[in-house]
CSV table of C-alpha atoms in Angstrom, one decimal:
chain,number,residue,atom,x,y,z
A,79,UNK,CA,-34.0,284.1,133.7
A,80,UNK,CA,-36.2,285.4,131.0
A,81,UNK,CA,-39.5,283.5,131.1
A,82,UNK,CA,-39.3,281.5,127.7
A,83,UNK,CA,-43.1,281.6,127.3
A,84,UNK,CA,-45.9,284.4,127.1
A,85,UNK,CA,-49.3,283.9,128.6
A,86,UNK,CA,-51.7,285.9,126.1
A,87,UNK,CA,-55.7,285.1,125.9
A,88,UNK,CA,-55.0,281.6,127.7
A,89,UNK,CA,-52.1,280.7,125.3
A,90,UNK,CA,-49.0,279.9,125.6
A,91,UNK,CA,-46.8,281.9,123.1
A,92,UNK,CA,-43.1,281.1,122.8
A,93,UNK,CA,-40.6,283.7,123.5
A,94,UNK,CA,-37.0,281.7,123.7
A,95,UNK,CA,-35.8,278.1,122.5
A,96,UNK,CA,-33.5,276.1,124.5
A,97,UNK,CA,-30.6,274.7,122.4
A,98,UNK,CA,-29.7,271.9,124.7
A,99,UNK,CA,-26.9,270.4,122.2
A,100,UNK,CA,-24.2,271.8,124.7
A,101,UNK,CA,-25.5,270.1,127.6
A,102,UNK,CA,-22.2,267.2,127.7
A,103,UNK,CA,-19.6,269.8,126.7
A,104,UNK,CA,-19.3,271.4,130.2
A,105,UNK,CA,-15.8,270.4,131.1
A,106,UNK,CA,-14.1,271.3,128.1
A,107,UNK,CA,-15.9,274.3,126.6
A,108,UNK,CA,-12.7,276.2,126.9
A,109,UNK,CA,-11.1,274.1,124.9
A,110,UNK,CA,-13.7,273.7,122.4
A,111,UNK,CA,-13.7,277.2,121.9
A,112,UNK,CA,-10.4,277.6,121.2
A,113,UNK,CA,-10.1,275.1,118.3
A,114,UNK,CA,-13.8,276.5,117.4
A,115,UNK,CA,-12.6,280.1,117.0
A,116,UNK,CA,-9.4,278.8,115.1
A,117,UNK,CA,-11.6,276.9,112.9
A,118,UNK,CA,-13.5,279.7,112.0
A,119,UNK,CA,-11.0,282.2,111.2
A,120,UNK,CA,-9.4,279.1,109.0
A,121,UNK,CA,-12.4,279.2,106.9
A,122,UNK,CA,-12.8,282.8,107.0
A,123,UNK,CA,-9.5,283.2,105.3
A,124,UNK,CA,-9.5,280.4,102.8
A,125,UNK,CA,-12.4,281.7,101.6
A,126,UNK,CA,-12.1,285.2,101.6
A,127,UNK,CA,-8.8,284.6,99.9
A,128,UNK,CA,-10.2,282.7,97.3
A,129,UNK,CA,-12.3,285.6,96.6
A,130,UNK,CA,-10.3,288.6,96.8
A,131,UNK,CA,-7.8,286.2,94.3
A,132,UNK,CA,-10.6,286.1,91.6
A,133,UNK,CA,-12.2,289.8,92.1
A,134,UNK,CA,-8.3,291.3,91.9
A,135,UNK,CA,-7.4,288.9,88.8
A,136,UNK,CA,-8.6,290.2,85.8
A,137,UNK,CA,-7.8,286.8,83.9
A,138,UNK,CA,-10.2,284.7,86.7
A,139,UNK,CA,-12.7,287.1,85.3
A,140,UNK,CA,-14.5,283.8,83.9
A,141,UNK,CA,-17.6,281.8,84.5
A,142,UNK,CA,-16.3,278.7,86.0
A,143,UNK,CA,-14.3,281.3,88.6
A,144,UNK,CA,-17.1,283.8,89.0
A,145,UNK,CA,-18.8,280.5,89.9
A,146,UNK,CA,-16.5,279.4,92.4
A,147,UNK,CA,-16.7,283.2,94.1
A,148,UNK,CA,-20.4,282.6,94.3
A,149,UNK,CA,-19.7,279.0,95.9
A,150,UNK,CA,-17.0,280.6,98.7
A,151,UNK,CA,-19.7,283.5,99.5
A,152,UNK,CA,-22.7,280.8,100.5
A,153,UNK,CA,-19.9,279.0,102.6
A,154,UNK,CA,-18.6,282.0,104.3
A,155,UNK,CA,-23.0,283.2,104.6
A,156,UNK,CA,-23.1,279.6,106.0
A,157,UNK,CA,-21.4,279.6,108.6
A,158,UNK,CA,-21.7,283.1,109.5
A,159,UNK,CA,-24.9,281.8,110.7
A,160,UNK,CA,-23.6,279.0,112.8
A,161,UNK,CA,-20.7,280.1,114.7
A,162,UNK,CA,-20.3,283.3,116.0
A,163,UNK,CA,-23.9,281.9,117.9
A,164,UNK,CA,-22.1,278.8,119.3
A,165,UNK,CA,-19.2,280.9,120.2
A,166,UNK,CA,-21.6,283.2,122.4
A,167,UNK,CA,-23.4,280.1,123.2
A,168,UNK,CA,-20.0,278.2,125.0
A,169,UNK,CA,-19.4,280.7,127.3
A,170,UNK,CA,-23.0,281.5,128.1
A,171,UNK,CA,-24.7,279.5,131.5
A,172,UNK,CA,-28.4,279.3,129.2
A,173,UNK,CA,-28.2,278.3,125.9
A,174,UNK,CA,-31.2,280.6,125.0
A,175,UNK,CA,-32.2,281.8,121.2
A,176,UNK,CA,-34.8,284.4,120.4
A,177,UNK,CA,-37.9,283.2,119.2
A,178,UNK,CA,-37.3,285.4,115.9
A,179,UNK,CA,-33.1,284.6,115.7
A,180,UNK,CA,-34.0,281.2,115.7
A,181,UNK,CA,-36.4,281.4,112.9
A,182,UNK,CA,-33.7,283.8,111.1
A,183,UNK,CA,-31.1,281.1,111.9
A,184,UNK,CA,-33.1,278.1,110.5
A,185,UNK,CA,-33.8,280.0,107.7
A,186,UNK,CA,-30.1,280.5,106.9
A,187,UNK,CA,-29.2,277.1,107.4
A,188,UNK,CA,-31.2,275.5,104.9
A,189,UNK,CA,-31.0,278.4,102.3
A,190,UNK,CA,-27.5,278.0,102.9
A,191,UNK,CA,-28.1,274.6,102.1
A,192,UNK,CA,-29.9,274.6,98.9
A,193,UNK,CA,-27.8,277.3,97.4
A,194,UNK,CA,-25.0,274.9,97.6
A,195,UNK,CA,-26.9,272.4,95.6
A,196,UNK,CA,-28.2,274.9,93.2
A,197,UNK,CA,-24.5,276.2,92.9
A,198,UNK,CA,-23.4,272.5,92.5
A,199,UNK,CA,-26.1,272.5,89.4
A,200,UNK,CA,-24.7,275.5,87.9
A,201,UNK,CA,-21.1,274.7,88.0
A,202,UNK,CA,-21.9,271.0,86.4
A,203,UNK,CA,-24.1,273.0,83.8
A,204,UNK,CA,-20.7,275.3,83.1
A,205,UNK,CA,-18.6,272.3,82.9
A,206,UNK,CA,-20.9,270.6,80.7
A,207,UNK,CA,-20.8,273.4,78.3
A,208,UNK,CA,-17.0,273.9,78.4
A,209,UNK,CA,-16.4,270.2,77.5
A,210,UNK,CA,-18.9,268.8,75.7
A,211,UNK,CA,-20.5,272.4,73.6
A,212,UNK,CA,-16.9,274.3,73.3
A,213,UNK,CA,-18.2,275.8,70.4
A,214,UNK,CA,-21.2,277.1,72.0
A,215,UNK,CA,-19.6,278.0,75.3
A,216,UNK,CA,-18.6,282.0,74.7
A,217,UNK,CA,-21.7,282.3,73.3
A,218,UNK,CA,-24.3,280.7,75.8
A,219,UNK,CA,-22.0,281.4,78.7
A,220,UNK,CA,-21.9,285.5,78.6
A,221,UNK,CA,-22.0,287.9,81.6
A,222,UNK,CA,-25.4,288.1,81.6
A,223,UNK,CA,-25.9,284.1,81.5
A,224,UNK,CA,-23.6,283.9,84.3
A,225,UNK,CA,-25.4,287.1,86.1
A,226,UNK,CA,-28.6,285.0,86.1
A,227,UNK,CA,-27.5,281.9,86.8
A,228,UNK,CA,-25.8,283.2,90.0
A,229,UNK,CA,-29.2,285.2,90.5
A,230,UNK,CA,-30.9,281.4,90.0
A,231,UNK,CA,-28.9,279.8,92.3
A,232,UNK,CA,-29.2,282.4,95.3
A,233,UNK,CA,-32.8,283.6,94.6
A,234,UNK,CA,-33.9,280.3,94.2
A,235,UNK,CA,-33.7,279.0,98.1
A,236,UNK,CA,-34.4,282.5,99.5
A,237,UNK,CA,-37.9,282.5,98.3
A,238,UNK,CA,-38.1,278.9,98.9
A,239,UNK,CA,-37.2,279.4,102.6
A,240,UNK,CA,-39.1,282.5,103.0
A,241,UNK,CA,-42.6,280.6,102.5
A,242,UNK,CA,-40.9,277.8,104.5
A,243,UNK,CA,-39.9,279.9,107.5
A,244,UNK,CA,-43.3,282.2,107.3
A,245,UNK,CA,-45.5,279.2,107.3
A,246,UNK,CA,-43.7,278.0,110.7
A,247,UNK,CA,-43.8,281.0,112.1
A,248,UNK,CA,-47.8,280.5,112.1
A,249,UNK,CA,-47.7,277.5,114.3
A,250,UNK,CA,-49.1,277.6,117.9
A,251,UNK,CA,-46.4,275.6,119.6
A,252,UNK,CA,-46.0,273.8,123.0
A,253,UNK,CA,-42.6,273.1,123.2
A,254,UNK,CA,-39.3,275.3,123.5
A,255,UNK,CA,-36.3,272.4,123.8
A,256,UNK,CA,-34.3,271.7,120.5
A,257,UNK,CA,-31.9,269.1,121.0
A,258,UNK,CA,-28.9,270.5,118.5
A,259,UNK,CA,-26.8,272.8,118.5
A,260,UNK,CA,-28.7,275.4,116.1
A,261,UNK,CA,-32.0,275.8,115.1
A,262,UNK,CA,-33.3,274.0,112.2
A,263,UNK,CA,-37.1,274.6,110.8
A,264,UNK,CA,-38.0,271.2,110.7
A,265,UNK,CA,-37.4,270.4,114.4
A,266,UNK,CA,-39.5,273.5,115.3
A,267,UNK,CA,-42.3,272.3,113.0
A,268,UNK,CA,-42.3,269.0,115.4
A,269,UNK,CA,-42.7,271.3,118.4
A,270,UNK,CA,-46.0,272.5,117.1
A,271,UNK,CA,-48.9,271.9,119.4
A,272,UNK,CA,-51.9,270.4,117.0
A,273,UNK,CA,-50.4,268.2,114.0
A,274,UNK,CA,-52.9,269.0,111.6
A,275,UNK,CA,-51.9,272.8,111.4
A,276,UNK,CA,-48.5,271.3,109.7
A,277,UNK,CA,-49.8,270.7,106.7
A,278,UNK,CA,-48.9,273.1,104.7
A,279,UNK,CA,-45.4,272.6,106.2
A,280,UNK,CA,-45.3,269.6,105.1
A,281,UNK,CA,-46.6,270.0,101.9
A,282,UNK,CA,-44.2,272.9,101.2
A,283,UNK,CA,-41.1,270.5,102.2
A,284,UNK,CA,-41.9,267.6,99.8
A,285,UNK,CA,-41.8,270.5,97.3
A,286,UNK,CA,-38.6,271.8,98.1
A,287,UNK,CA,-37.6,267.7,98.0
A,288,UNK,CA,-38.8,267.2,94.5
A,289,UNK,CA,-36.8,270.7,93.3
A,290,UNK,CA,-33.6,270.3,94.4
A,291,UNK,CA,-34.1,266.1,93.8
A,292,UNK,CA,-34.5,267.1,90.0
A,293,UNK,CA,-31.1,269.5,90.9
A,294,UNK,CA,-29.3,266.6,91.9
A,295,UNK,CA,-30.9,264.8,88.6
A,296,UNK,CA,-29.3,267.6,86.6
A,297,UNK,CA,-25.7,267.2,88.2
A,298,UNK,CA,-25.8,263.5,87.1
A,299,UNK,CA,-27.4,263.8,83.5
A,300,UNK,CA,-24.4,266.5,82.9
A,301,UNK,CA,-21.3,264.0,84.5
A,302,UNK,CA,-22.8,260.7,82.3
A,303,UNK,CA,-22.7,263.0,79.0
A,304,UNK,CA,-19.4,264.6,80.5
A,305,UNK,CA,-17.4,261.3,81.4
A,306,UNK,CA,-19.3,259.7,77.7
A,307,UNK,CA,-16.9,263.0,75.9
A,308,UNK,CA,-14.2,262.4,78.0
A,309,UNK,CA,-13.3,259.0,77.6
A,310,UNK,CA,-13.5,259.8,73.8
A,311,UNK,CA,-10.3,262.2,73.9
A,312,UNK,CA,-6.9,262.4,75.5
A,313,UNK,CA,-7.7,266.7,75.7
A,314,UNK,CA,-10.8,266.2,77.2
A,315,UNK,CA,-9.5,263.9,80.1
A,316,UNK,CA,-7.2,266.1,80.9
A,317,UNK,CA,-10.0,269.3,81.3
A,318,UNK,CA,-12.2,266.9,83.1
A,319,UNK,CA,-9.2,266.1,85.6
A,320,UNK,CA,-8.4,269.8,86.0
A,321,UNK,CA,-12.1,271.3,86.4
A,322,UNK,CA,-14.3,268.4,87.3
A,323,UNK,CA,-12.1,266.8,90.0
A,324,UNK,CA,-12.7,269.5,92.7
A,325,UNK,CA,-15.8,270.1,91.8
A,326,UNK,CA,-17.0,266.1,92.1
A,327,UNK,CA,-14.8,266.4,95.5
A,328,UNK,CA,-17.3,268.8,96.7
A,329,UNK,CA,-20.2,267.2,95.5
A,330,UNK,CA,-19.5,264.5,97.0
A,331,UNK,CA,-18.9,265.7,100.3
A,332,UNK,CA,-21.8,268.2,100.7
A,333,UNK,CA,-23.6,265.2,99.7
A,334,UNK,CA,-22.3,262.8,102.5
A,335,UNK,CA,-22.9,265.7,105.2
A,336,UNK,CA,-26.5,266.3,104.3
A,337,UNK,CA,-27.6,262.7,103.4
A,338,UNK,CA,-25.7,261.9,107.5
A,339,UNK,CA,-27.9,264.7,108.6
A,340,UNK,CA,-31.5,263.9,107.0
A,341,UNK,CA,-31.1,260.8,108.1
A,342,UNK,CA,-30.5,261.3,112.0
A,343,UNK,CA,-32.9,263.9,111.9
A,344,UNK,CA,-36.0,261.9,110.6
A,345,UNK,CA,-34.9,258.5,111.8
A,346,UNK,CA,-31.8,258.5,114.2
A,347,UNK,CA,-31.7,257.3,117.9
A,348,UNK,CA,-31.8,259.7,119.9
A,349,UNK,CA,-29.7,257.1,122.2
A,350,UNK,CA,-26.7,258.0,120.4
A,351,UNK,CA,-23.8,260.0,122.5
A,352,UNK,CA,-24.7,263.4,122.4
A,353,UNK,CA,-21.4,264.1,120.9
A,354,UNK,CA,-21.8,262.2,118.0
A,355,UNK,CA,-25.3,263.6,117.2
A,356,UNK,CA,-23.5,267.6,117.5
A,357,UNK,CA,-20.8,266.2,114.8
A,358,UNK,CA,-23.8,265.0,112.2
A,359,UNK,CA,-25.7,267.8,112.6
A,360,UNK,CA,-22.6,270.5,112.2
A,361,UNK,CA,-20.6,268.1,109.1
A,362,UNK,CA,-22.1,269.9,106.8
A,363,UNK,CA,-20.6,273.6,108.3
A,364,UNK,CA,-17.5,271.6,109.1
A,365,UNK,CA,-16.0,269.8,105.9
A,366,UNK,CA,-16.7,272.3,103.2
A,367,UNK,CA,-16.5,275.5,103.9
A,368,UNK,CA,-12.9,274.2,104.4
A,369,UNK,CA,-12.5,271.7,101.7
A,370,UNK,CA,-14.1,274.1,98.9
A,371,UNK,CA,-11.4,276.2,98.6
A,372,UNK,CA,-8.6,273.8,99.6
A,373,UNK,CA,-9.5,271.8,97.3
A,374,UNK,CA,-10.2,274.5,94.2
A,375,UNK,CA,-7.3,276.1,95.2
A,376,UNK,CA,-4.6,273.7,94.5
A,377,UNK,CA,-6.3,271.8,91.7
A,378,UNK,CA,-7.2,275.1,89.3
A,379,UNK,CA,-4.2,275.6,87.7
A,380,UNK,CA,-4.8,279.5,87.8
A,381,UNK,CA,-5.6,279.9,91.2
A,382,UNK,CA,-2.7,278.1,92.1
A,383,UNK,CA,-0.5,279.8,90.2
A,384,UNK,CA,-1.9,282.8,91.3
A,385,UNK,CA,-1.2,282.0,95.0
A,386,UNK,CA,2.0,280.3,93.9
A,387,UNK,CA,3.3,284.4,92.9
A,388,UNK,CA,1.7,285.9,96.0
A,389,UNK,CA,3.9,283.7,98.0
A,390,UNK,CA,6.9,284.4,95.6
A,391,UNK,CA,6.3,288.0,96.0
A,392,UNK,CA,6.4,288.0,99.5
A,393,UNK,CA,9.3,286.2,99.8
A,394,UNK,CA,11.1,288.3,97.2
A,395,UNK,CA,10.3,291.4,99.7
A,396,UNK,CA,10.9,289.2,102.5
A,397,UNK,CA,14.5,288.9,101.6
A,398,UNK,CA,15.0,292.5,99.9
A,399,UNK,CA,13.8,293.8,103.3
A,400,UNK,CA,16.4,291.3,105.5
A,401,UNK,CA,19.2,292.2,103.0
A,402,UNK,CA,18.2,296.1,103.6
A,403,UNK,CA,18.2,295.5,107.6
A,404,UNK,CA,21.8,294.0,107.2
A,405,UNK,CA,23.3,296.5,105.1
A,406,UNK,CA,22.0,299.3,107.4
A,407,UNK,CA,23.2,297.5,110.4
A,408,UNK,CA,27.0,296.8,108.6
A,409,UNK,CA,27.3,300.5,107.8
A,410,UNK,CA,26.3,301.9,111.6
């Protein structure tokens, strides 16, 4: 085995993390990667059809879709960073992770992360507009609006995470066992060897808090001046059911996921089943990347009609084709 640590100048520098999340799952990792795999490609195609459904439709060529395409990108960046990993990781005898890919891998989890709150913002801030400013909406909402918005949203957490994941990658530490099933930058920070030389870590974290605290402000302050229009007017009720619905769904549930996760982190047992610990810590790669576009997808009315034809269309050909095979085979 590759020695996880490298003696240089009387110091110990580390070379390898041990993911021991996987330690309980030996007698069923087949089976875990089977409906693993399956639940992958699941989300890689409800996503990627969502998607290739708004780039291809010129009519979804509008903000609150272009939005949603942004929104079913970060999933699918997500959990690219997750499990083709775990996959390697369940048929592997060492769970073992670069020093660097497991900087690179904490780095995409909590990007990942915040982009979906800062996505979260952007969308409310489109709904907002739609509903409660229709006069103003084609005006304030143009390409380039929604160009750096997006920008915003992405950019945002990237720099964010950069100084975050360059600032940990400073720290002498004396300890290479991270009980999860990925790497996550605050759980190397606790590894470091001499407290004090987390400061700035610290510092910068309670930072990232407060921004994406006043994001989550910002969602709210939209949805009280949103439900205050809507319960005003029959029309509006009806947009707010249509639009808002899915997005308050995922909201919700990205919320759930990541308030589960903080807490075990910073104040969970660590008596609790193994198991149970691997679920919290992966909810938020589990529920939605799949819920997003299940739930978008049948409540938009144009996506689902969109969908709706593709289906239709293939079934017209389906049957022209079967109709063709039977004809040829009645005339030989």
């Amino acid at each position: 085995m590759t020695s996880t640590y490298l003696i240089m100048d009387n110091v110990s520098v580390v070379r390898f993390f041990i993911l021991s999340g996987l330690n309980e799952t030996n007698d069923y990792r087949v089976t875990l990667f089977t409906f693993t795999l399956l639940y992958y490609c699941m989300i890689l195609f409800f996503n990627i059809s969502i998607i290739m459904i708004i780039i291809l439709d010129q009519n979804l060529h509008e903000p609150m879709y272009i939005l949603l395409c942004s929104f079913c990108m970060n999933g699918l960046y997500g959990t690219t960073g997750f499990y083709p990993k775990f996959l390697l990781d369940l048929f592997s005898s060492s769970q073992q992770i670069s020093y660097e890919w497991c900087l690179l891998q904490a780095f995409v989890m909590y990007s990942f992360a915040c982009c979906e709150v800062s996505i979260l913002a952007v969308m409310a801030y489109d709904r907002y507009l739609a509903i409660c400013r229709p006069l103003h909406y084609q005006s304030v909402m143009t390409k380039r609006k929604v160009s750096q918005l997006i920008c915003f949203s992405w950019f945002t957490p990237f720099c964010i995470f950069s100084i975050n994941v360059l600032l940990t990658s400073r720290l002498k530490l004396c300890g290479v066992k991270i009980d999860r099933l990925f790497c996550v930058n605050w759980v190397i920070v606790k590894l470091a060897c001499y407290e004090s030389d987390t400061f700035s870590n610290n510092i910068t974290a309670y930072f990232t808090i407060i921004i994406y605290f006043f994001h989550g402000l910002f969602i709210i302050w939209t949805y009280m001046h949103l439900i205050r229009t809507c319960v005003k007017s029959k029309n509006e009720r009806v947009k707010f059911m249509q639009t808002c619905v899915p997005h308050l769904a995922s909201l919700f549930t990205f919320i759930v996921a990541v308030l589960f996760d903080l807490m075990h982190m910073r104040f969970g047992s660590t008596d609790l089943p193994q198991s149970f610990q691997n679920f919290i810590a992966i909810e938020i790669l589990l529920l939605p990347p799949v819920m997003n576009p299940l739930v978008y997808g049948f409540k938009l009315t144009k996506i689902r009609n969109r969908i709706l034809g593709l289906l239709n269309i293939k079934t017209v050909i389906d049957a022209v084709t079967l109709a063709s095979d039977l004809h040829s085979s009645g005339s030989t």
